[in-house]
Amino acid sequence: DAGVIQSPRHEVTEMGQEVTLRCKPISGHDYLFWYRQTMMRGLELLIYFNNNVPIDDSGMPEDRFSAKMPNASFSTLKIQPSEPRDSAVYFCASSLIHLEQYFGPGTRLTVT
Amino acid sequence: GEDVEQSLFLSVREGDSSVINCTYTDSSSTYLYWYKQEPGAGLQLLTYIFSNMDMKQDQRLTVLLNKKDKHLSLRIADTQTGDSAIYFCAELTSGYALNFGKGTSLLVTP
Protein backbone atom coordinates (compact mmCIF):
# COMPACT_ATOMS: atom_id res chain seq x y z
CA ASP A 1 0.00 0.00 0.00
CA ALA A 2 1.21 3.53 -0.72
CA GLY A 3 0.35 4.78 2.73
CA VAL A 4 -1.71 7.85 3.47
CA ILE A 5 -1.58 10.27 0.57
CA GLN A 6 -2.01 14.01 1.00
CA SER A 7 -2.16 16.75 -1.57
CA PRO A 8 -0.89 19.28 -2.17
CA ARG A 9 2.38 18.92 -0.27
CA HIS A 10 2.83 22.69 -0.19
CA GLU A 11 0.26 25.44 -0.55
CA VAL A 12 0.89 29.17 -0.54
CA THR A 13 -2.15 31.39 -0.67
CA GLU A 14 -3.21 34.91 0.12
CA MET A 15 -5.34 35.84 3.07
CA GLY A 16 -9.02 35.54 2.28
CA GLN A 17 -8.65 32.78 -0.27
CA GLU A 18 -10.23 29.35 0.03
CA VAL A 19 -7.89 26.46 0.66
CA THR A 20 -8.73 22.78 0.19
CA LEU A 21 -6.48 20.05 1.53
CA ARG A 22 -6.99 16.47 0.39
CA CYS A 23 -6.35 13.08 1.92
CA LYS A 24 -6.56 9.50 0.73
CA PRO A 25 -6.39 7.08 3.65
CA ILE A 26 -4.89 3.63 3.58
CA SER A 27 -7.30 1.25 1.88
CA GLY A 28 -9.48 -0.60 4.36
CA HIS A 29 -8.91 1.80 7.23
CA ASP A 30 -12.10 2.94 8.93
CA TYR A 31 -10.78 5.89 10.99
CA LEU A 32 -9.48 9.13 9.52
CA PHE A 33 -7.96 11.96 11.53
CA TRP A 34 -6.94 15.52 10.66
CA TYR A 35 -4.19 17.09 12.79
CA ARG A 36 -2.49 20.47 12.65
CA GLN A 37 1.12 21.09 13.68
CA THR A 38 2.52 24.49 14.65
CA MET A 39 5.60 25.51 16.58
CA MET A 40 3.52 27.19 19.25
CA ARG A 41 0.85 24.57 19.84
CA GLY A 42 2.45 21.38 18.62
CA LEU A 43 0.18 18.68 17.19
CA GLU A 44 -3.53 19.19 17.65
CA LEU A 45 -6.43 17.03 16.56
CA LEU A 46 -8.91 18.94 14.45
CA ILE A 47 -11.50 16.29 13.62
CA TYR A 48 -11.86 12.58 13.11
CA PHE A 49 -14.18 10.29 11.19
CA ASN A 50 -15.25 6.70 11.69
CA ASN A 51 -16.76 4.95 8.69
CA ASN A 52 -17.00 8.33 6.93
CA VAL A 53 -19.04 9.88 9.76
CA PRO A 54 -17.57 12.81 11.74
CA ILE A 55 -17.26 11.73 15.35
CA ASP A 56 -15.46 14.57 17.10
CA ASP A 57 -14.92 18.01 15.59
CA SER A 58 -14.27 19.82 18.85
CA GLY A 59 -10.76 20.68 17.72
CA MET A 60 -11.87 22.58 14.63
CA PRO A 61 -10.79 26.16 15.35
CA GLU A 62 -13.84 28.00 14.06
CA ASP A 63 -16.48 28.07 11.40
CA ARG A 64 -13.93 28.89 8.74
CA PHE A 65 -12.81 25.26 8.90
CA SER A 66 -14.85 22.40 7.52
CA ALA A 67 -14.08 18.76 6.76
CA LYS A 68 -15.86 16.15 4.73
CA MET A 69 -15.45 12.49 3.96
CA PRO A 70 -17.75 11.66 1.05
CA ASN A 71 -16.45 8.10 0.79
CA ALA A 72 -14.04 5.70 2.43
CA SER A 73 -11.12 6.71 0.23
CA PHE A 74 -11.23 10.49 0.29
CA SER A 75 -11.44 13.37 2.73
CA THR A 76 -11.06 17.12 2.44
CA LEU A 77 -10.27 19.88 4.89
CA LYS A 78 -11.37 23.29 3.73
CA ILE A 79 -10.50 26.71 5.11
CA GLN A 80 -12.59 29.62 3.91
CA PRO A 81 -11.53 32.38 4.22
CA SER A 82 -7.92 31.62 5.11
CA GLU A 83 -5.94 33.78 7.54
CA PRO A 84 -2.19 34.05 8.23
CA ARG A 85 -2.64 32.33 11.59
CA ASP A 86 -3.82 29.22 9.73
CA SER A 87 -0.27 28.72 8.47
CA ALA A 88 0.80 25.28 9.71
CA VAL A 89 1.47 21.73 8.59
CA TYR A 90 -1.75 19.77 8.29
CA PHE A 91 -1.55 16.00 8.68
CA CYS A 92 -4.04 13.35 7.81
CA ALA A 93 -3.83 9.97 9.54
CA SER A 94 -5.79 6.77 9.18
CA SER A 95 -6.19 3.60 11.18
CA LEU A 96 -7.91 0.24 10.87
CA ILE A 97 -8.72 0.18 14.52
CA HIS A 98 -8.10 3.27 16.54
CA LEU A 99 -4.90 1.93 18.05
CA GLU A 100 -2.44 2.43 15.22
CA GLN A 101 -2.66 5.76 13.45
CA TYR A 102 -0.57 6.09 10.30
CA PHE A 103 0.25 9.59 9.17
CA GLY A 104 0.57 11.09 5.74
CA PRO A 105 3.48 13.36 4.77
CA GLY A 106 1.52 16.49 5.54
CA THR A 107 0.56 19.66 3.68
CA ARG A 108 2.56 22.75 4.55
CA LEU A 109 0.18 25.71 4.30
CA THR A 110 1.44 29.29 4.17
CA VAL A 111 -1.12 32.08 4.18
CA THR A 112 0.34 35.50 3.36
CA GLY B 1 -6.23 19.12 26.73
CA GLU B 2 -3.57 19.03 29.35
CA ASP B 3 0.06 18.93 28.32
CA VAL B 4 2.09 15.81 27.74
CA GLU B 5 5.56 16.88 28.85
CA GLN B 6 8.84 16.06 27.15
CA SER B 7 12.27 17.59 27.30
CA LEU B 8 12.95 19.57 24.16
CA PHE B 9 16.41 18.44 23.23
CA LEU B 10 18.81 15.51 23.65
CA SER B 11 22.28 15.03 22.20
CA VAL B 12 24.13 11.70 22.23
CA ARG B 13 27.17 10.21 20.59
CA GLU B 14 26.82 7.56 17.93
CA GLY B 15 26.86 4.11 19.50
CA ASP B 16 25.60 5.29 22.89
CA SER B 17 22.12 4.66 24.22
CA SER B 18 19.50 7.41 24.10
CA VAL B 19 16.74 7.75 26.65
CA ILE B 20 13.83 10.05 25.90
CA ASN B 21 11.42 10.73 28.72
CA CYS B 22 7.78 11.73 28.80
CA THR B 23 5.19 12.49 31.45
CA TYR B 24 1.61 12.02 30.38
CA THR B 25 -1.53 13.45 31.85
CA ASP B 26 -4.33 10.94 31.99
CA SER B 27 -4.00 8.02 34.35
CA SER B 28 -6.83 6.29 32.46
CA SER B 29 -4.95 6.39 29.16
CA THR B 30 -4.98 2.85 27.83
CA TYR B 31 -2.25 3.12 25.21
CA LEU B 32 0.90 5.22 25.01
CA TYR B 33 2.86 5.83 21.86
CA TRP B 34 6.18 6.89 20.45
CA TYR B 35 6.32 8.52 17.03
CA LYS B 36 9.37 9.68 15.06
CA GLN B 37 9.38 12.68 12.72
CA GLU B 38 12.24 13.34 10.34
CA PRO B 39 12.63 16.80 8.74
CA GLY B 40 9.89 17.55 6.25
CA ALA B 41 8.20 14.22 6.80
CA GLY B 42 5.12 12.88 8.52
CA LEU B 43 5.04 11.03 11.79
CA GLN B 44 6.21 7.42 11.80
CA LEU B 45 4.70 5.10 14.38
CA LEU B 46 7.61 3.50 16.24
CA THR B 47 5.93 1.53 18.97
CA TYR B 48 3.18 1.62 21.53
CA ILE B 49 2.48 0.02 24.87
CA PHE B 50 -0.68 -1.03 26.63
CA SER B 51 -1.09 0.49 30.05
CA ASN B 52 -1.11 -2.86 31.85
CA MET B 53 2.45 -3.53 30.68
CA ASP B 54 5.54 -2.02 32.19
CA MET B 55 8.00 -2.80 29.43
CA LYS B 56 8.06 -3.52 25.73
CA GLN B 57 11.11 -4.30 23.63
CA ASP B 58 11.32 -4.14 19.86
CA GLN B 59 14.80 -4.58 18.39
CA ARG B 60 16.82 -1.52 19.47
CA LEU B 61 13.82 0.13 21.11
CA THR B 62 12.76 -0.39 24.72
CA VAL B 63 9.71 1.31 26.17
CA LEU B 64 9.33 1.58 29.93
CA LEU B 65 6.08 2.59 31.59
CA ASN B 66 5.63 3.70 35.18
CA LYS B 67 1.90 4.03 35.49
CA LYS B 68 2.01 5.24 39.08
CA ASP B 69 4.11 8.26 38.09
CA LYS B 70 2.57 8.54 34.61
CA HIS B 71 6.08 8.33 33.18
CA LEU B 72 7.01 6.82 29.83
CA SER B 73 10.48 6.44 28.37
CA LEU B 74 11.97 5.33 25.09
CA ARG B 75 15.45 3.85 25.06
CA ILE B 76 17.27 3.53 21.76
CA ALA B 77 20.25 1.19 21.96
CA ASP B 78 23.34 1.71 19.80
CA THR B 79 22.04 5.07 18.54
CA GLN B 80 22.91 5.84 14.94
CA THR B 81 23.05 9.12 13.02
CA GLY B 82 19.91 8.01 11.19
CA ASP B 83 18.07 8.13 14.50
CA SER B 84 18.41 11.92 14.55
CA ALA B 85 14.84 13.18 14.46
CA ILE B 86 12.07 14.54 16.66
CA TYR B 87 10.42 11.96 18.90
CA PHE B 88 6.87 12.45 20.09
CA CYS B 89 5.21 10.82 23.02
CA ALA B 90 1.42 10.52 22.81
CA GLU B 91 -1.44 9.18 24.89
CA LEU B 92 -4.66 7.78 23.50
CA THR B 93 -7.57 9.71 24.91
CA SER B 94 -10.99 8.32 25.61
CA GLY B 95 -12.15 9.86 22.35
CA TYR B 96 -9.60 7.92 20.24
CA ALA B 97 -7.57 11.04 19.56
CA LEU B 98 -3.86 11.18 20.27
CA ASN B 99 -2.69 13.81 22.74
CA PHE B 100 0.91 14.58 21.76
CA GLY B 101 3.81 16.09 23.61
CA LYS B 102 5.79 18.88 21.95
CA GLY B 103 8.50 16.48 20.88
CA THR B 104 12.14 15.81 21.82
CA SER B 105 14.72 16.68 19.20
CA LEU B 106 17.42 13.98 19.22
CA LEU B 107 20.79 14.85 17.74
CA VAL B 108 23.26 12.02 17.22
CA THR B 109 26.85 13.13 16.72
CA PRO B 110 29.60 10.99 15.18
Tab-separated table of C-alpha atoms in Angstrom:
chain	number	residue	atom	x	y	z
A	1	ASP	CA	0.000	0.000	0.000
A	2	ALA	CA	1.214	3.527	-0.718
A	3	GLY	CA	0.351	4.781	2.735
A	4	VAL	CA	-1.712	7.850	3.470
A	5	ILE	CA	-1.584	10.270	0.568
A	6	GLN	CA	-2.005	14.006	0.997
A	7	SER	CA	-2.162	16.752	-1.575
A	8	PRO	CA	-0.890	19.275	-2.169
A	9	ARG	CA	2.384	18.921	-0.268
A	10	HIS	CA	2.834	22.685	-0.188
A	11	GLU	CA	0.264	25.440	-0.549
A	12	VAL	CA	0.888	29.172	-0.536
A	13	THR	CA	-2.146	31.392	-0.673
A	14	GLU	CA	-3.215	34.909	0.125
A	15	MET	CA	-5.340	35.841	3.071
A	16	GLY	CA	-9.021	35.536	2.278
A	17	GLN	CA	-8.645	32.776	-0.268
A	18	GLU	CA	-10.229	29.354	0.033
A	19	VAL	CA	-7.889	26.459	0.662
A	20	THR	CA	-8.729	22.777	0.192
A	21	LEU	CA	-6.482	20.048	1.527
A	22	ARG	CA	-6.987	16.467	0.385
A	23	CYS	CA	-6.349	13.082	1.923
A	24	LYS	CA	-6.563	9.499	0.726
A	25	PRO	CA	-6.393	7.082	3.653
A	26	ILE	CA	-4.891	3.627	3.577
A	27	SER	CA	-7.302	1.245	1.880
A	28	GLY	CA	-9.483	-0.597	4.362
A	29	HIS	CA	-8.908	1.803	7.234
A	30	ASP	CA	-12.097	2.944	8.929
A	31	TYR	CA	-10.777	5.886	10.985
A	32	LEU	CA	-9.484	9.128	9.521
A	33	PHE	CA	-7.960	11.955	11.534
A	34	TRP	CA	-6.939	15.518	10.663
A	35	TYR	CA	-4.189	17.095	12.787
A	36	ARG	CA	-2.488	20.475	12.650
A	37	GLN	CA	1.124	21.093	13.678
A	38	THR	CA	2.520	24.489	14.653
A	39	MET	CA	5.599	25.511	16.581
A	40	MET	CA	3.524	27.194	19.249
A	41	ARG	CA	0.850	24.572	19.845
A	42	GLY	CA	2.452	21.378	18.623
A	43	LEU	CA	0.178	18.684	17.186
A	44	GLU	CA	-3.531	19.194	17.650
A	45	LEU	CA	-6.431	17.026	16.564
A	46	LEU	CA	-8.911	18.936	14.455
A	47	ILE	CA	-11.503	16.292	13.623
A	48	TYR	CA	-11.857	12.576	13.108
A	49	PHE	CA	-14.180	10.293	11.194
A	50	ASN	CA	-15.247	6.699	11.687
A	51	ASN	CA	-16.756	4.946	8.688
A	52	ASN	CA	-17.003	8.333	6.931
A	53	VAL	CA	-19.035	9.885	9.761
A	54	PRO	CA	-17.569	12.812	11.739
A	55	ILE	CA	-17.260	11.726	15.351
A	56	ASP	CA	-15.462	14.573	17.098
A	57	ASP	CA	-14.919	18.015	15.593
A	58	SER	CA	-14.272	19.821	18.853
A	59	GLY	CA	-10.759	20.681	17.722
A	60	MET	CA	-11.874	22.580	14.633
A	61	PRO	CA	-10.787	26.163	15.346
A	62	GLU	CA	-13.837	28.002	14.062
A	63	ASP	CA	-16.483	28.074	11.397
A	64	ARG	CA	-13.926	28.892	8.735
A	65	PHE	CA	-12.806	25.265	8.904
A	66	SER	CA	-14.847	22.395	7.522
A	67	ALA	CA	-14.084	18.756	6.761
A	68	LYS	CA	-15.860	16.149	4.727
A	69	MET	CA	-15.450	12.485	3.962
A	70	PRO	CA	-17.745	11.657	1.052
A	71	ASN	CA	-16.452	8.096	0.787
A	72	ALA	CA	-14.036	5.703	2.426
A	73	SER	CA	-11.122	6.708	0.226
A	74	PHE	CA	-11.230	10.491	0.294
A	75	SER	CA	-11.441	13.366	2.732
A	76	THR	CA	-11.058	17.123	2.442
A	77	LEU	CA	-10.267	19.879	4.893
A	78	LYS	CA	-11.369	23.292	3.730
A	79	ILE	CA	-10.498	26.707	5.109
A	80	GLN	CA	-12.595	29.620	3.906
A	81	PRO	CA	-11.526	32.378	4.217
A	82	SER	CA	-7.924	31.617	5.109
A	83	GLU	CA	-5.936	33.785	7.539
A	84	PRO	CA	-2.191	34.053	8.227
A	85	ARG	CA	-2.645	32.327	11.592
A	86	ASP	CA	-3.822	29.221	9.729
A	87	SER	CA	-0.270	28.715	8.469
A	88	ALA	CA	0.802	25.281	9.709
A	89	VAL	CA	1.465	21.735	8.595
A	90	TYR	CA	-1.753	19.765	8.286
A	91	PHE	CA	-1.548	16.004	8.685
A	92	CYS	CA	-4.041	13.351	7.808
A	93	ALA	CA	-3.831	9.970	9.545
A	94	SER	CA	-5.792	6.774	9.182
A	95	SER	CA	-6.193	3.604	11.179
A	96	LEU	CA	-7.908	0.241	10.870
A	97	ILE	CA	-8.720	0.181	14.523
A	98	HIS	CA	-8.104	3.268	16.543
A	99	LEU	CA	-4.905	1.928	18.050
A	100	GLU	CA	-2.436	2.426	15.217
A	101	GLN	CA	-2.661	5.763	13.446
A	102	TYR	CA	-0.565	6.089	10.296
A	103	PHE	CA	0.255	9.588	9.173
A	104	GLY	CA	0.568	11.094	5.740
A	105	PRO	CA	3.485	13.358	4.767
A	106	GLY	CA	1.516	16.491	5.538
A	107	THR	CA	0.555	19.659	3.682
A	108	ARG	CA	2.558	22.753	4.551
A	109	LEU	CA	0.183	25.707	4.300
A	110	THR	CA	1.438	29.286	4.169
A	111	VAL	CA	-1.121	32.081	4.182
A	112	THR	CA	0.345	35.501	3.361
B	1	GLY	CA	-6.235	19.119	26.725
B	2	GLU	CA	-3.571	19.029	29.354
B	3	ASP	CA	0.057	18.930	28.319
B	4	VAL	CA	2.091	15.809	27.744
B	5	GLU	CA	5.562	16.881	28.850
B	6	GLN	CA	8.837	16.057	27.145
B	7	SER	CA	12.272	17.591	27.298
B	8	LEU	CA	12.951	19.572	24.156
B	9	PHE	CA	16.411	18.438	23.226
B	10	LEU	CA	18.809	15.509	23.645
B	11	SER	CA	22.280	15.030	22.203
B	12	VAL	CA	24.128	11.696	22.233
B	13	ARG	CA	27.169	10.215	20.592
B	14	GLU	CA	26.816	7.562	17.931
B	15	GLY	CA	26.857	4.108	19.500
B	16	ASP	CA	25.603	5.295	22.887
B	17	SER	CA	22.116	4.657	24.217
B	18	SER	CA	19.504	7.413	24.098
B	19	VAL	CA	16.740	7.751	26.651
B	20	ILE	CA	13.833	10.048	25.896
B	21	ASN	CA	11.422	10.730	28.725
B	22	CYS	CA	7.778	11.733	28.804
B	23	THR	CA	5.191	12.489	31.452
B	24	TYR	CA	1.612	12.015	30.379
B	25	THR	CA	-1.532	13.449	31.853
B	26	ASP	CA	-4.332	10.942	31.987
B	27	SER	CA	-4.005	8.018	34.354
B	28	SER	CA	-6.832	6.293	32.464
B	29	SER	CA	-4.949	6.385	29.158
B	30	THR	CA	-4.983	2.850	27.830
B	31	TYR	CA	-2.250	3.121	25.211
B	32	LEU	CA	0.898	5.217	25.007
B	33	TYR	CA	2.858	5.825	21.855
B	34	TRP	CA	6.183	6.885	20.451
B	35	TYR	CA	6.324	8.517	17.027
B	36	LYS	CA	9.372	9.676	15.056
B	37	GLN	CA	9.384	12.676	12.722
B	38	GLU	CA	12.241	13.335	10.342
B	39	PRO	CA	12.626	16.796	8.744
B	40	GLY	CA	9.892	17.552	6.247
B	41	ALA	CA	8.198	14.225	6.800
B	42	GLY	CA	5.125	12.878	8.517
B	43	LEU	CA	5.043	11.026	11.786
B	44	GLN	CA	6.207	7.424	11.796
B	45	LEU	CA	4.700	5.101	14.381
B	46	LEU	CA	7.608	3.503	16.236
B	47	THR	CA	5.926	1.526	18.968
B	48	TYR	CA	3.178	1.620	21.535
B	49	ILE	CA	2.479	0.022	24.867
B	50	PHE	CA	-0.682	-1.029	26.625
B	51	SER	CA	-1.091	0.491	30.047
B	52	ASN	CA	-1.113	-2.856	31.853
B	53	MET	CA	2.446	-3.532	30.682
B	54	ASP	CA	5.545	-2.021	32.193
B	55	MET	CA	7.999	-2.797	29.431
B	56	LYS	CA	8.056	-3.521	25.732
B	57	GLN	CA	11.106	-4.296	23.630
B	58	ASP	CA	11.318	-4.143	19.858
B	59	GLN	CA	14.800	-4.583	18.395
B	60	ARG	CA	16.822	-1.519	19.469
B	61	LEU	CA	13.818	0.130	21.109
B	62	THR	CA	12.755	-0.393	24.720
B	63	VAL	CA	9.708	1.307	26.174
B	64	LEU	CA	9.332	1.575	29.934
B	65	LEU	CA	6.082	2.585	31.587
B	66	ASN	CA	5.634	3.699	35.178
B	67	LYS	CA	1.896	4.030	35.494
B	68	LYS	CA	2.008	5.240	39.079
B	69	ASP	CA	4.115	8.255	38.090
B	70	LYS	CA	2.569	8.543	34.606
B	71	HIS	CA	6.076	8.328	33.183
B	72	LEU	CA	7.009	6.820	29.835
B	73	SER	CA	10.485	6.445	28.373
B	74	LEU	CA	11.974	5.325	25.089
B	75	ARG	CA	15.447	3.851	25.057
B	76	ILE	CA	17.274	3.525	21.761
B	77	ALA	CA	20.249	1.188	21.955
B	78	ASP	CA	23.339	1.715	19.803
B	79	THR	CA	22.035	5.067	18.540
B	80	GLN	CA	22.906	5.838	14.936
B	81	THR	CA	23.052	9.123	13.019
B	82	GLY	CA	19.910	8.008	11.187
B	83	ASP	CA	18.070	8.125	14.498
B	84	SER	CA	18.410	11.919	14.550
B	85	ALA	CA	14.836	13.181	14.456
B	86	ILE	CA	12.065	14.538	16.662
B	87	TYR	CA	10.423	11.957	18.895
B	88	PHE	CA	6.866	12.455	20.086
B	89	CYS	CA	5.211	10.819	23.022
B	90	ALA	CA	1.416	10.518	22.810
B	91	GLU	CA	-1.437	9.178	24.886
B	92	LEU	CA	-4.655	7.784	23.505
B	93	THR	CA	-7.566	9.712	24.913
B	94	SER	CA	-10.989	8.325	25.610
B	95	GLY	CA	-12.145	9.858	22.347
B	96	TYR	CA	-9.599	7.922	20.245
B	97	ALA	CA	-7.571	11.042	19.563
B	98	LEU	CA	-3.864	11.177	20.274
B	99	ASN	CA	-2.688	13.810	22.743
B	100	PHE	CA	0.910	14.584	21.763
B	101	GLY	CA	3.811	16.086	23.613
B	102	LYS	CA	5.788	18.885	21.947
B	103	GLY	CA	8.504	16.478	20.884
B	104	THR	CA	12.144	15.812	21.815
B	105	SER	CA	14.725	16.684	19.203
B	106	LEU	CA	17.423	13.980	19.216
B	107	LEU	CA	20.793	14.847	17.739
B	108	VAL	CA	23.256	12.017	17.221
B	109	THR	CA	26.846	13.128	16.725
B	110	PRO	CA	29.604	10.995	15.178
